Short mmCIF file of C-alpha atoms in Angstrom, two decimals:
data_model
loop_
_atom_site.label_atom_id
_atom_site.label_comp_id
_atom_site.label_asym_id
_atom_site.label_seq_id
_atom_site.Cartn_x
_atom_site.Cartn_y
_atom_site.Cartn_z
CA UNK P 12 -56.13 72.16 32.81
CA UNK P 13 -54.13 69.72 30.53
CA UNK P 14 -57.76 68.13 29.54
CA UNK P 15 -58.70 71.45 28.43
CA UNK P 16 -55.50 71.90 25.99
CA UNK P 17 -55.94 68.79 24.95
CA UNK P 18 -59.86 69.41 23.80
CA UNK P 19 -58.93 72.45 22.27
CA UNK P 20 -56.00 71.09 20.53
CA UNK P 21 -58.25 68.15 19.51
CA UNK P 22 -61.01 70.71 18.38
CA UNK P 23 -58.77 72.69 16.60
CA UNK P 24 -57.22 69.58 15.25
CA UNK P 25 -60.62 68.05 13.95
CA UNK P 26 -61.65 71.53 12.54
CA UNK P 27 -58.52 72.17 10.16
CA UNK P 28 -59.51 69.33 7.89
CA UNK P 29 -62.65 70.34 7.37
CA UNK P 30 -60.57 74.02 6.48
CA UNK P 31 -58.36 72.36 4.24
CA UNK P 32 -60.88 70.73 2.14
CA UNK P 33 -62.74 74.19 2.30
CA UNK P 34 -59.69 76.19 0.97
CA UNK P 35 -59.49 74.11 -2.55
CA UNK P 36 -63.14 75.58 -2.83
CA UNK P 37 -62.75 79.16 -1.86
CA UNK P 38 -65.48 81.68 -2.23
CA UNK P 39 -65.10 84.89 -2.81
CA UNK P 40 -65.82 88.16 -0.10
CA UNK P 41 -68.89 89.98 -0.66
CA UNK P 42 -68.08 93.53 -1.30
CA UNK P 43 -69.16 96.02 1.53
CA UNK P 44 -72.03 97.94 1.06
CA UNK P 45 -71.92 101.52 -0.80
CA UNK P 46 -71.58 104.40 1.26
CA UNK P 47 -75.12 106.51 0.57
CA UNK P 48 -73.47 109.20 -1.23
CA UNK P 49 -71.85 107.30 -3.68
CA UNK P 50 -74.62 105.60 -5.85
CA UNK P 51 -76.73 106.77 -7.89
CA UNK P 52 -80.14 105.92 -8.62
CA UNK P 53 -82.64 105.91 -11.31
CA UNK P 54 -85.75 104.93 -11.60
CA UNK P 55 -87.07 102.36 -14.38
CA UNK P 56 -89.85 104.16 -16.81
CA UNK P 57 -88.15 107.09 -15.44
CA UNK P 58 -86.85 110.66 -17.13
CA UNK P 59 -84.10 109.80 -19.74
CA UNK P 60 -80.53 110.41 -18.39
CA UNK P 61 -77.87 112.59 -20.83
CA UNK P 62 -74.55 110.66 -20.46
CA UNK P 63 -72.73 113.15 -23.15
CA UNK P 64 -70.11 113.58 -20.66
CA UNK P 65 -68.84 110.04 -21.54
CA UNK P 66 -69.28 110.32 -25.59
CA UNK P 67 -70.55 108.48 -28.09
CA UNK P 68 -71.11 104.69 -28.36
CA UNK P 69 -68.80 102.43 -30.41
CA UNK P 70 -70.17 99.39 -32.11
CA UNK P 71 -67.38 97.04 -33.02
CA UNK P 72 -67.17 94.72 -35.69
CA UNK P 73 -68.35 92.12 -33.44
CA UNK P 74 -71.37 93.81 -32.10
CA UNK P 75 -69.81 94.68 -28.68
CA UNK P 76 -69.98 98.41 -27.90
CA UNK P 77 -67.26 100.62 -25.80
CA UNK P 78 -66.70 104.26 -25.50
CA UNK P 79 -64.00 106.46 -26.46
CA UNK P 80 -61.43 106.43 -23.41
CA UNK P 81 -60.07 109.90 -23.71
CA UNK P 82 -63.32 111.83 -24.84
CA UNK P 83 -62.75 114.28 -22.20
CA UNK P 84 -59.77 115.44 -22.99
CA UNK P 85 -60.68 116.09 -26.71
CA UNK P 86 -60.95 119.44 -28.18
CA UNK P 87 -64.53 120.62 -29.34
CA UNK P 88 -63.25 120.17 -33.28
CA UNK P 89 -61.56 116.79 -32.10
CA UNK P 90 -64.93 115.63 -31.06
CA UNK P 91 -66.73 116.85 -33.67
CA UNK P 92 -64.46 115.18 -36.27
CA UNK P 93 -64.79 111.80 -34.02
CA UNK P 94 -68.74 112.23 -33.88
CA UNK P 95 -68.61 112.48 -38.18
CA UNK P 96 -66.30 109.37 -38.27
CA UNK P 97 -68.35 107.46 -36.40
CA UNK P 98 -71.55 108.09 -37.34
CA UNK P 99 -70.71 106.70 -40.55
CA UNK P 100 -69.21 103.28 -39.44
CA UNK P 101 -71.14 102.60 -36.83
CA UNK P 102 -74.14 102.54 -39.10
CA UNK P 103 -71.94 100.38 -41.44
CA UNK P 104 -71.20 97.86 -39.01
CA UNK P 105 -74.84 98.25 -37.52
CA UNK P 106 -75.75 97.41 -41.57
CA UNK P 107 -73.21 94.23 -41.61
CA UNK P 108 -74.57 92.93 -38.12
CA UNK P 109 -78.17 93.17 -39.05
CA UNK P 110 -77.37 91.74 -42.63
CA UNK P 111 -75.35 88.96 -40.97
CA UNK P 112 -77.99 88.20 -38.33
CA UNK P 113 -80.51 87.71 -41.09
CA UNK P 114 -78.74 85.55 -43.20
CA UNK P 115 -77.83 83.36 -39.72
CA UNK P 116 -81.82 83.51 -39.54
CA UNK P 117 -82.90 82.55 -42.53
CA UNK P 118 -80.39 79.58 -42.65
CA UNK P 119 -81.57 78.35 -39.51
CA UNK P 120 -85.49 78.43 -40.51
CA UNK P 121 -84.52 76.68 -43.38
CA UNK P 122 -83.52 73.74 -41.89
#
């Protein structure tokens, strides 16, 4: 019975090394799989999907693009206001980007 501890304690022994070289290199849990109900899917070459219910598109001055957090909440003239606003800078920053992205172009094929 004693040679048994002792094999376990050696097995446990020899295996916690092996652990505590493991742990500096931790990988991460794979998240569990969606429930059925909760995704949704659409197919590529599909029908186009409306997403008005999250509003309009931002472009940023550095090309990234977010969404207006509280667009829900906004009153019809709020959002109509916002659409107007941004309408107009969003081409002007989709102007600068394009203008910038050409110049980065032709700089580069010059070389």
């Amino acid at each position: 019975m004693s040679s048994e501890n002792s094999q376990q304690q050696q097995t446990a022994a020899g295996a916690s090394p092996a652990q505590g070289d493991s742990s500096s290199q931790k990988v991460p849990l794979p998240l569990p799989a969606p429930e059925a109900g909760d995704t949704t899917q659409l197919p590529v070459g599909g029908d186009g999907v409306k997403l008005d219910h999250l509003g309009p598109l931002v472009v940023n001055e550095d090309g990234t693009m977010s969404r207006i957090a509280n667009w829900a909440e906004m009153a019809e003239i709020e959002r109509q206001n916002t659409l107007r606003v941004l309408g107009k800078r969003n081409k002007l920053r989709l102007d600068a980007l394009k203008a910038k992205a050409a110049q980065t172009t032709q700089q580069g094929g010059g070389e």
